[in-house]
Tab-separated table of C-alpha atoms in Angstrom:
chain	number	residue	atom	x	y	z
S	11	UNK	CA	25.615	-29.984	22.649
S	12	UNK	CA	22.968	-27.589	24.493
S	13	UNK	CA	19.464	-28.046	21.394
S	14	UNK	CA	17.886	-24.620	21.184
S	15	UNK	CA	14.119	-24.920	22.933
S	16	UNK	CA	10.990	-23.590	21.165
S	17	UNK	CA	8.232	-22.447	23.412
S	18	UNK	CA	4.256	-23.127	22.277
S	19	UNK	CA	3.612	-19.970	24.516
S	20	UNK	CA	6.067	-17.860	22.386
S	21	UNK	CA	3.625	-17.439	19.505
S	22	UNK	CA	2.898	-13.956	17.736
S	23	UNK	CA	-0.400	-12.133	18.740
S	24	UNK	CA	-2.529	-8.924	17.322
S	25	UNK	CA	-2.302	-6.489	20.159
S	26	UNK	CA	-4.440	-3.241	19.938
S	27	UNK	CA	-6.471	-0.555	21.504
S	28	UNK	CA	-9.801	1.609	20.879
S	29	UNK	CA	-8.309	5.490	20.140
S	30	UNK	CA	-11.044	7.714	19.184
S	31	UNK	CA	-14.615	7.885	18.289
S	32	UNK	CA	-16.771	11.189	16.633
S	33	UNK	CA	-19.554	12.387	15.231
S	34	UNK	CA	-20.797	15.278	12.949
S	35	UNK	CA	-24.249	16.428	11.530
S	36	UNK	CA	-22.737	18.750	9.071
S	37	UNK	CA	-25.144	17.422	5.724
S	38	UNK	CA	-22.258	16.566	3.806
S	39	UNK	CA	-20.842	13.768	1.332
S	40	UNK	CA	-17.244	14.178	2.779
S	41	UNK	CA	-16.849	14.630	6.643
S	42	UNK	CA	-13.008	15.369	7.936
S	43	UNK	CA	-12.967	14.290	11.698
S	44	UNK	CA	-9.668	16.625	12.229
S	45	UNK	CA	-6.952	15.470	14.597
S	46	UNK	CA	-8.112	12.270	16.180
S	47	UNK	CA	-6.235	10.439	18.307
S	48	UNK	CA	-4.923	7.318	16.314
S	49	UNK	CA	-2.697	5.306	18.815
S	50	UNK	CA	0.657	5.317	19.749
S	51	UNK	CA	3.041	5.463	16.369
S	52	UNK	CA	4.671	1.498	15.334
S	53	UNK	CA	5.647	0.491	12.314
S	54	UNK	CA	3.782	-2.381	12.442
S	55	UNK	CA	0.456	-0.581	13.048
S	56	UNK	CA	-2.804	-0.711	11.184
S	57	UNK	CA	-5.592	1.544	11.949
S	58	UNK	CA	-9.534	0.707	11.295
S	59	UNK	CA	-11.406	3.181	11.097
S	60	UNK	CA	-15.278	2.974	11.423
S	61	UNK	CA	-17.291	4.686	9.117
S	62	UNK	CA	-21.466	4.908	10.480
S	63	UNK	CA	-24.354	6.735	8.849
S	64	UNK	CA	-28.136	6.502	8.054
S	65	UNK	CA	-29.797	8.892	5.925
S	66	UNK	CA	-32.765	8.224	3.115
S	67	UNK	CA	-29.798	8.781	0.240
S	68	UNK	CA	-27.722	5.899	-0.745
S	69	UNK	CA	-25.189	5.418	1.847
S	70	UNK	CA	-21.825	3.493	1.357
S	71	UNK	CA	-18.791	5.059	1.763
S	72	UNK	CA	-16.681	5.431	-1.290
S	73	UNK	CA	-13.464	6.260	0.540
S	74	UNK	CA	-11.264	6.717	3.816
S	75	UNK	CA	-8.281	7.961	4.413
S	76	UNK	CA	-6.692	7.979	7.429
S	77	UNK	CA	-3.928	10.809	8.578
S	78	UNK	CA	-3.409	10.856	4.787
S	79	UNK	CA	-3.160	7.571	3.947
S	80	UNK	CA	-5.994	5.318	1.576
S	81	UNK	CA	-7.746	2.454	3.909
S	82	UNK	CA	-9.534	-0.709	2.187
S	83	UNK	CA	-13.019	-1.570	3.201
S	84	UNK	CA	-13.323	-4.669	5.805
S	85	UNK	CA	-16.824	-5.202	5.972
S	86	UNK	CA	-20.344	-3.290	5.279
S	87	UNK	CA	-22.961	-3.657	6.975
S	88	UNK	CA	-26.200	-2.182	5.621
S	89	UNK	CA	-29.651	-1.807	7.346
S	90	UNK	CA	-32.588	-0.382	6.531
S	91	UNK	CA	-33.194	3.125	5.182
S	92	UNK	CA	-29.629	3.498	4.167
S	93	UNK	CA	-28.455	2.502	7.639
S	94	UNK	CA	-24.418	2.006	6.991
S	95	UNK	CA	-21.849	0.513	9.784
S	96	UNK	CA	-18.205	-0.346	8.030
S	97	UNK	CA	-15.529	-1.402	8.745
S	98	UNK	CA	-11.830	0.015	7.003
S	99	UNK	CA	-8.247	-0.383	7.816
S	100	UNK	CA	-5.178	1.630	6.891
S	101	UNK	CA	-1.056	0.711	6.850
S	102	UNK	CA	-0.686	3.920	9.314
S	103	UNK	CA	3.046	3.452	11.126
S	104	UNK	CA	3.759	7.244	12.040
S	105	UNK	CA	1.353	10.152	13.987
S	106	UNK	CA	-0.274	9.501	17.125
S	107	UNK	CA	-3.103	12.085	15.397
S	108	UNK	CA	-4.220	12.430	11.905
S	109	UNK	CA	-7.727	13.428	9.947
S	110	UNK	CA	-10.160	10.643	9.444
S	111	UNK	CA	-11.706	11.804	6.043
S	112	UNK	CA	-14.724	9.625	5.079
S	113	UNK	CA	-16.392	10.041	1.564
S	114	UNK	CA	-19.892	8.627	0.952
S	115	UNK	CA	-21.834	8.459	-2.515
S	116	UNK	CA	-24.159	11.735	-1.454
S	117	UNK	CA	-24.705	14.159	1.438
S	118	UNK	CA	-25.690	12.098	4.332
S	119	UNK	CA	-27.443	13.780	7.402
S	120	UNK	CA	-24.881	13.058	9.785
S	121	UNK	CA	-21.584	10.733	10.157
S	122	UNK	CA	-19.569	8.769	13.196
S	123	UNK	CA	-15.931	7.362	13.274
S	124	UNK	CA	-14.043	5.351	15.452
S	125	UNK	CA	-10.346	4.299	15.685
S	126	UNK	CA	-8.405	1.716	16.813
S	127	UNK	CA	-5.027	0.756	16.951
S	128	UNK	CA	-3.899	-2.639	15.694
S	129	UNK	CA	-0.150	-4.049	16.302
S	130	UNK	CA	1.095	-7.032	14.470
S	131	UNK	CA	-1.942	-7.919	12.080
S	132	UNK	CA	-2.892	-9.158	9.098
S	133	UNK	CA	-3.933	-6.377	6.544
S	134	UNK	CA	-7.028	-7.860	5.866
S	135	UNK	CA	-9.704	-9.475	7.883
S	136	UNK	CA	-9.778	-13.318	9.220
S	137	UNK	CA	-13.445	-13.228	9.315
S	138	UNK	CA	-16.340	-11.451	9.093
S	139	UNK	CA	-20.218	-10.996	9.634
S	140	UNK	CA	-22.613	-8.651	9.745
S	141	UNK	CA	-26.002	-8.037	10.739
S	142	UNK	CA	-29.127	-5.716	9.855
S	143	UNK	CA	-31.737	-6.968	12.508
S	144	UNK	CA	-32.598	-4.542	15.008
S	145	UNK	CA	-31.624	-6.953	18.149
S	146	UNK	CA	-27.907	-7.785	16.553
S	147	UNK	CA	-26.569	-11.167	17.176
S	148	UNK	CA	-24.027	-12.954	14.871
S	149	UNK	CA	-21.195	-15.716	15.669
S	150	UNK	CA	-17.842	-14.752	14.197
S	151	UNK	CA	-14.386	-17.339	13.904
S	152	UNK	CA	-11.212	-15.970	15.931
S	153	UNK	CA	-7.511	-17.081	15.173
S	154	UNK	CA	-5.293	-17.814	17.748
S	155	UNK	CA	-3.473	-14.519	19.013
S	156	UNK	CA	-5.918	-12.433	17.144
S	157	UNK	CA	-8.344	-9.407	17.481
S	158	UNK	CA	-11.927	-8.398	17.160
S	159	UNK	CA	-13.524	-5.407	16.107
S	160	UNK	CA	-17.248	-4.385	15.887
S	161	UNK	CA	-19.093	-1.251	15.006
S	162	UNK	CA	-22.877	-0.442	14.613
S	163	UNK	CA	-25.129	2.209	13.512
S	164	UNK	CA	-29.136	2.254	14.313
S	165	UNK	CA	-32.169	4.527	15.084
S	166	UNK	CA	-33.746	4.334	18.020
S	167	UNK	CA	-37.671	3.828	18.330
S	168	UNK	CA	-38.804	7.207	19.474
S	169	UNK	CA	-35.581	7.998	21.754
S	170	UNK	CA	-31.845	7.887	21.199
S	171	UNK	CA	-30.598	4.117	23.177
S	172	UNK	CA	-27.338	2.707	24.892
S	173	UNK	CA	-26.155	-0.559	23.628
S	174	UNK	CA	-24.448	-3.552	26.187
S	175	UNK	CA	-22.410	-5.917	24.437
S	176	UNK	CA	-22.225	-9.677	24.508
S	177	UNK	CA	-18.861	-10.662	23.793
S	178	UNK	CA	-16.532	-8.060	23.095
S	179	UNK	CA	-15.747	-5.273	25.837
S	180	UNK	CA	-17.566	-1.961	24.394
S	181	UNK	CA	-15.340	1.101	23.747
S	182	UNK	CA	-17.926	3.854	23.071
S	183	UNK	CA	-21.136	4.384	22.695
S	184	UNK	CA	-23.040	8.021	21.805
S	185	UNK	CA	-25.605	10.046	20.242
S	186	UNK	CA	-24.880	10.955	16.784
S	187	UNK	CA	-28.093	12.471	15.853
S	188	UNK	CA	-31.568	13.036	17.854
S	189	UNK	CA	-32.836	9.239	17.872
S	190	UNK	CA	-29.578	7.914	15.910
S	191	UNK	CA	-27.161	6.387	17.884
S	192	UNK	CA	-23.108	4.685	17.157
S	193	UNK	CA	-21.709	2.418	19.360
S	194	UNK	CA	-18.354	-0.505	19.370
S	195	UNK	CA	-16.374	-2.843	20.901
S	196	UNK	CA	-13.019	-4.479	20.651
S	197	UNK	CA	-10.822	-7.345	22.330
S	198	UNK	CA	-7.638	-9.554	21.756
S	199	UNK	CA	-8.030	-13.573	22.338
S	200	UNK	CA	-5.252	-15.810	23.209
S	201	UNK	CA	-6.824	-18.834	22.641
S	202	UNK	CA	-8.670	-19.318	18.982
S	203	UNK	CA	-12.308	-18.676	19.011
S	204	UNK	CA	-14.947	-20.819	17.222
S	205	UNK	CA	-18.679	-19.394	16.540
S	206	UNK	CA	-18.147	-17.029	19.165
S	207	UNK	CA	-21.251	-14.824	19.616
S	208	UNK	CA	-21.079	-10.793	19.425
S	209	UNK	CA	-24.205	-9.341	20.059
S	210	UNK	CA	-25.675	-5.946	21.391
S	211	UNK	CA	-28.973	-5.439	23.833
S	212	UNK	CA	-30.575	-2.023	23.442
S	213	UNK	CA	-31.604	-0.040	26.199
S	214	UNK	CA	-35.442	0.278	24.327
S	215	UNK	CA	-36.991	-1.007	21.041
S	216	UNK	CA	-34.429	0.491	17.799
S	217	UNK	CA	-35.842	0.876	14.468
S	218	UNK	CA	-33.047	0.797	12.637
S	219	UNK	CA	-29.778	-0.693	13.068
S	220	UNK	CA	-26.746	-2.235	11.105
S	221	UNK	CA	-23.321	-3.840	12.483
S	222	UNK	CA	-20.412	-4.832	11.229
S	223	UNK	CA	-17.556	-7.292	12.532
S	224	UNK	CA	-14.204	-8.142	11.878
S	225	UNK	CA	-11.584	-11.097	13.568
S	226	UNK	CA	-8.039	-10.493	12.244
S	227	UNK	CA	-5.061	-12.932	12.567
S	228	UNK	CA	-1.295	-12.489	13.536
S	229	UNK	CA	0.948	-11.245	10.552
Protein backbone atom coordinates (compact mmCIF):
# COMPACT_ATOMS: atom_id res chain seq x y z
CA UNK A 1 0.00 0.00 0.00
CA UNK A 2 1.64 3.27 -1.66
CA UNK A 3 1.47 6.04 2.14
CA UNK A 4 0.61 9.47 0.81
CA UNK A 5 3.99 11.84 1.32
CA UNK A 6 3.77 15.30 2.97
CA UNK A 7 6.33 17.78 1.85
CA UNK A 8 7.92 20.47 4.63
CA UNK A 9 8.45 22.68 1.43
CA UNK A 10 4.67 22.52 0.60
CA UNK A 11 3.69 25.03 3.28
CA UNK A 12 1.23 28.08 2.64
CA UNK A 13 2.87 31.59 2.17
CA UNK A 14 1.53 35.46 2.02
CA UNK A 15 2.35 36.47 -1.49
CA UNK A 16 1.86 40.20 -2.48
CA UNK A 17 2.85 43.24 -4.37
CA UNK A 18 3.18 47.22 -3.94
CA UNK A 19 0.11 48.73 -6.41
CA UNK A 20 -0.14 52.35 -6.03
CA UNK A 21 1.03 55.26 -4.09
CA UNK A 22 -0.52 59.25 -4.12
CA UNK A 23 -0.59 62.31 -2.79
CA UNK A 24 -2.88 65.44 -2.51
CA UNK A 25 -2.60 68.97 -0.86
CA UNK A 26 -6.22 69.69 -1.22
CA UNK A 27 -6.75 71.11 2.84
CA UNK A 28 -9.27 68.67 3.50
CA UNK A 29 -10.54 66.15 6.33
CA UNK A 30 -11.58 63.52 3.65
CA UNK A 31 -9.21 62.96 0.59
CA UNK A 32 -10.64 60.39 -2.29
CA UNK A 33 -7.47 59.12 -4.20
CA UNK A 34 -9.89 58.09 -7.32
CA UNK A 35 -9.10 54.97 -9.31
CA UNK A 36 -5.90 53.54 -7.96
CA UNK A 37 -4.54 50.65 -9.04
CA UNK A 38 -5.26 47.93 -6.30
CA UNK A 39 -3.72 44.60 -7.66
CA UNK A 40 -4.83 41.96 -9.65
CA UNK A 41 -8.59 40.76 -8.40
CA UNK A 42 -8.40 37.12 -5.92
CA UNK A 43 -10.64 36.16 -3.64
CA UNK A 44 -8.26 35.68 -1.21
CA UNK A 45 -6.88 39.25 -1.39
CA UNK A 46 -6.44 41.87 1.26
CA UNK A 47 -5.44 45.31 0.48
CA UNK A 48 -3.45 47.80 3.02
CA UNK A 49 -3.72 50.84 2.39
CA UNK A 50 -1.35 53.55 3.86
CA UNK A 51 -2.71 56.50 5.18
CA UNK A 52 0.37 59.57 5.80
CA UNK A 53 -0.10 63.15 6.95
CA UNK A 54 1.43 65.94 9.15
CA UNK A 55 -0.30 69.03 9.80
CA UNK A 56 -0.46 71.22 13.31
CA UNK A 57 -4.34 69.77 13.73
CA UNK A 58 -4.85 66.49 15.34
CA UNK A 59 -4.10 63.91 12.85
CA UNK A 60 -5.36 60.22 13.01
CA UNK A 61 -7.38 58.91 10.56
CA UNK A 62 -10.86 58.01 11.56
CA UNK A 63 -11.62 55.88 8.51
CA UNK A 64 -10.63 54.06 5.12
CA UNK A 65 -12.33 52.55 2.75
CA UNK A 66 -11.01 50.94 0.05
CA UNK A 67 -12.92 50.55 -3.58
CA UNK A 68 -15.94 50.73 -1.24
CA UNK A 69 -15.20 48.53 1.25
CA UNK A 70 -14.39 49.53 5.38
CA UNK A 71 -10.50 48.65 6.26
CA UNK A 72 -9.36 48.18 10.08
CA UNK A 73 -6.40 50.09 11.32
CA UNK A 74 -2.97 47.94 11.58
CA UNK A 75 -0.76 50.18 13.20
CA UNK A 76 -0.27 54.16 13.91
CA UNK A 77 2.50 55.63 14.04
CA UNK A 78 2.57 59.21 15.35
CA UNK A 79 5.47 61.78 15.34
CA UNK A 80 5.79 65.02 16.20
CA UNK A 81 3.56 67.94 15.21
CA UNK A 82 0.78 65.66 14.24
CA UNK A 83 3.10 63.64 12.02
CA UNK A 84 0.73 60.39 11.14
CA UNK A 85 2.06 57.11 9.12
CA UNK A 86 -0.74 54.07 9.38
CA UNK A 87 -1.17 51.28 8.46
CA UNK A 88 -5.01 49.68 7.29
CA UNK A 89 -6.14 46.63 5.54
CA UNK A 90 -9.33 45.77 3.70
CA UNK A 91 -11.13 42.10 2.64
CA UNK A 92 -11.00 43.55 -1.16
CA UNK A 93 -11.45 40.20 -3.60
CA UNK A 94 -12.88 41.99 -6.84
CA UNK A 95 -11.52 45.40 -8.98
CA UNK A 96 -8.11 45.75 -10.06
CA UNK A 97 -9.03 49.79 -9.33
CA UNK A 98 -11.11 51.34 -6.72
CA UNK A 99 -11.11 54.89 -4.59
CA UNK A 100 -8.93 54.98 -1.56
CA UNK A 101 -11.09 57.37 0.66
CA UNK A 102 -9.20 58.35 3.87
CA UNK A 103 -11.04 60.37 6.67
CA UNK A 104 -8.99 62.16 9.36
CA UNK A 105 -10.39 64.00 12.60
CA UNK A 106 -9.87 67.71 10.81
CA UNK A 107 -8.60 69.28 7.57
CA UNK A 108 -5.06 68.27 7.27
CA UNK A 109 -2.69 70.23 4.85
CA UNK A 110 -2.00 67.50 2.65
CA UNK A 111 -2.43 63.48 2.49
CA UNK A 112 -0.42 60.27 0.82
CA UNK A 113 -1.65 56.62 0.17
CA UNK A 114 -0.17 53.59 -0.84
CA UNK A 115 -1.48 50.11 -1.84
CA UNK A 116 -0.53 46.83 -1.80
CA UNK A 117 -1.78 43.66 -2.66
CA UNK A 118 -1.75 40.79 -0.18
CA UNK A 119 -2.66 36.99 -1.23
CA UNK A 120 -3.29 34.38 1.34
CA UNK A 121 -3.00 36.42 4.73
CA UNK A 122 -4.09 36.75 7.90
CA UNK A 123 -6.63 39.70 8.35
CA UNK A 124 -4.81 41.15 10.96
CA UNK A 125 -1.22 41.82 11.66
CA UNK A 126 1.51 39.19 13.14
CA UNK A 127 3.48 41.98 14.49
CA UNK A 128 4.05 45.33 14.72
CA UNK A 129 6.28 48.45 15.63
CA UNK A 130 6.56 51.74 15.08
CA UNK A 131 8.79 54.53 15.39
CA UNK A 132 8.76 58.50 15.82
CA UNK A 133 12.61 59.26 15.84
CA UNK A 134 13.77 61.12 12.99
CA UNK A 135 16.60 58.38 11.94
CA UNK A 136 13.87 55.29 12.05
CA UNK A 137 15.14 52.01 13.16
CA UNK A 138 12.94 49.28 14.80
CA UNK A 139 13.26 45.26 14.81
CA UNK A 140 10.00 43.58 13.87
CA UNK A 141 9.13 39.36 14.27
CA UNK A 142 8.30 37.59 10.78
CA UNK A 143 6.30 34.21 10.49
CA UNK A 144 7.31 31.71 8.29
CA UNK A 145 5.77 32.30 4.68
CA UNK A 146 4.78 35.75 5.65
CA UNK A 147 4.93 39.48 4.55
CA UNK A 148 6.14 42.86 5.58
CA UNK A 149 4.88 46.14 5.11
CA UNK A 150 6.22 49.62 6.13
CA UNK A 151 5.15 53.16 5.55
CA UNK A 152 6.50 56.57 6.84
CA UNK A 153 5.70 60.13 6.87
CA UNK A 154 8.38 63.04 7.91
CA UNK A 155 9.51 66.67 7.21
CA UNK A 156 12.54 67.31 5.96
CA UNK A 157 15.06 69.87 7.64
CA UNK A 158 14.96 72.74 5.25
CA UNK A 159 14.54 70.52 1.91
CA UNK A 160 12.22 67.73 0.86
CA UNK A 161 14.69 64.08 1.32
CA UNK A 162 14.83 60.48 -0.29
CA UNK A 163 14.77 57.66 2.10
CA UNK A 164 17.06 54.07 1.51
CA UNK A 165 15.79 51.27 3.33
CA UNK A 166 17.44 48.68 5.51
CA UNK A 167 15.60 45.63 5.25
CA UNK A 168 12.69 45.67 3.19
CA UNK A 169 12.99 46.50 -0.69
CA UNK A 170 11.42 50.21 -1.01
CA UNK A 171 8.40 50.63 -3.35
CA UNK A 172 8.04 54.44 -3.54
CA UNK A 173 9.22 57.24 -2.32
CA UNK A 174 7.95 61.15 -3.18
CA UNK A 175 7.26 64.60 -2.32
CA UNK A 176 3.98 65.14 -0.82
CA UNK A 177 4.32 68.66 0.17
CA UNK A 178 7.35 71.34 -0.14
CA UNK A 179 9.74 69.83 2.69
CA UNK A 180 7.21 66.81 3.53
CA UNK A 181 8.04 63.73 2.15
CA UNK A 182 6.14 59.70 2.06
CA UNK A 183 8.01 56.87 1.39
CA UNK A 184 7.57 52.46 1.82
CA UNK A 185 8.68 49.25 1.42
CA UNK A 186 7.46 45.71 1.25
CA UNK A 187 8.80 41.97 0.98
CA UNK A 188 7.70 38.24 1.45
CA UNK A 189 10.14 35.85 3.67
CA UNK A 190 10.31 32.20 3.34
CA UNK A 191 12.10 31.49 6.21
CA UNK A 192 10.66 33.08 9.74
CA UNK A 193 12.31 36.21 10.78
CA UNK A 194 13.38 37.05 14.38
CA UNK A 195 14.22 40.86 15.47
CA UNK A 196 14.76 41.63 12.02
CA UNK A 197 15.73 45.31 11.61
CA UNK A 198 13.68 47.82 9.19
CA UNK A 199 15.14 51.01 9.13
CA UNK A 200 15.34 54.12 6.73
CA UNK A 201 18.61 56.57 6.09
CA UNK A 202 17.63 60.04 4.90
CA UNK A 203 19.27 61.70 2.22
CA UNK A 204 19.80 65.05 4.85
CA UNK A 205 18.84 65.84 8.49
CA UNK A 206 14.47 65.36 8.75
CA UNK A 207 12.65 67.14 11.34
CA UNK A 208 9.89 65.26 11.51
CA UNK A 209 9.15 61.78 10.82
CA UNK A 210 6.83 58.80 11.88
CA UNK A 211 6.74 55.00 10.55
CA UNK A 212 4.75 52.36 10.84
CA UNK A 213 5.29 48.44 10.32
CA UNK A 214 3.43 45.48 9.93
CA UNK A 215 4.59 41.36 9.54
CA UNK A 216 1.50 39.29 8.65
CA UNK A 217 1.26 35.44 8.73
CA UNK A 218 -0.24 32.77 6.28
CA UNK A 219 -4.13 32.32 6.65
Amino acid sequence: MLMPMYSSYNKPVVTGSFASSGVSTADLSTYTFSGVALGTAATNRHVVIAANTGTASAADANSVTVGGVSASLVVRASGGDNTRAELWIASVPSGTTGDVVIVWSSAKDRCGYAAWAMYGASASASDTATDADTTPSQTIDIPAGGYLIAAQAGNGSGAARTATWTGPSENYDETMQDNFTQTGASDAYAAAQSGYTVAINFSGSMSLSAMAVASFTPA
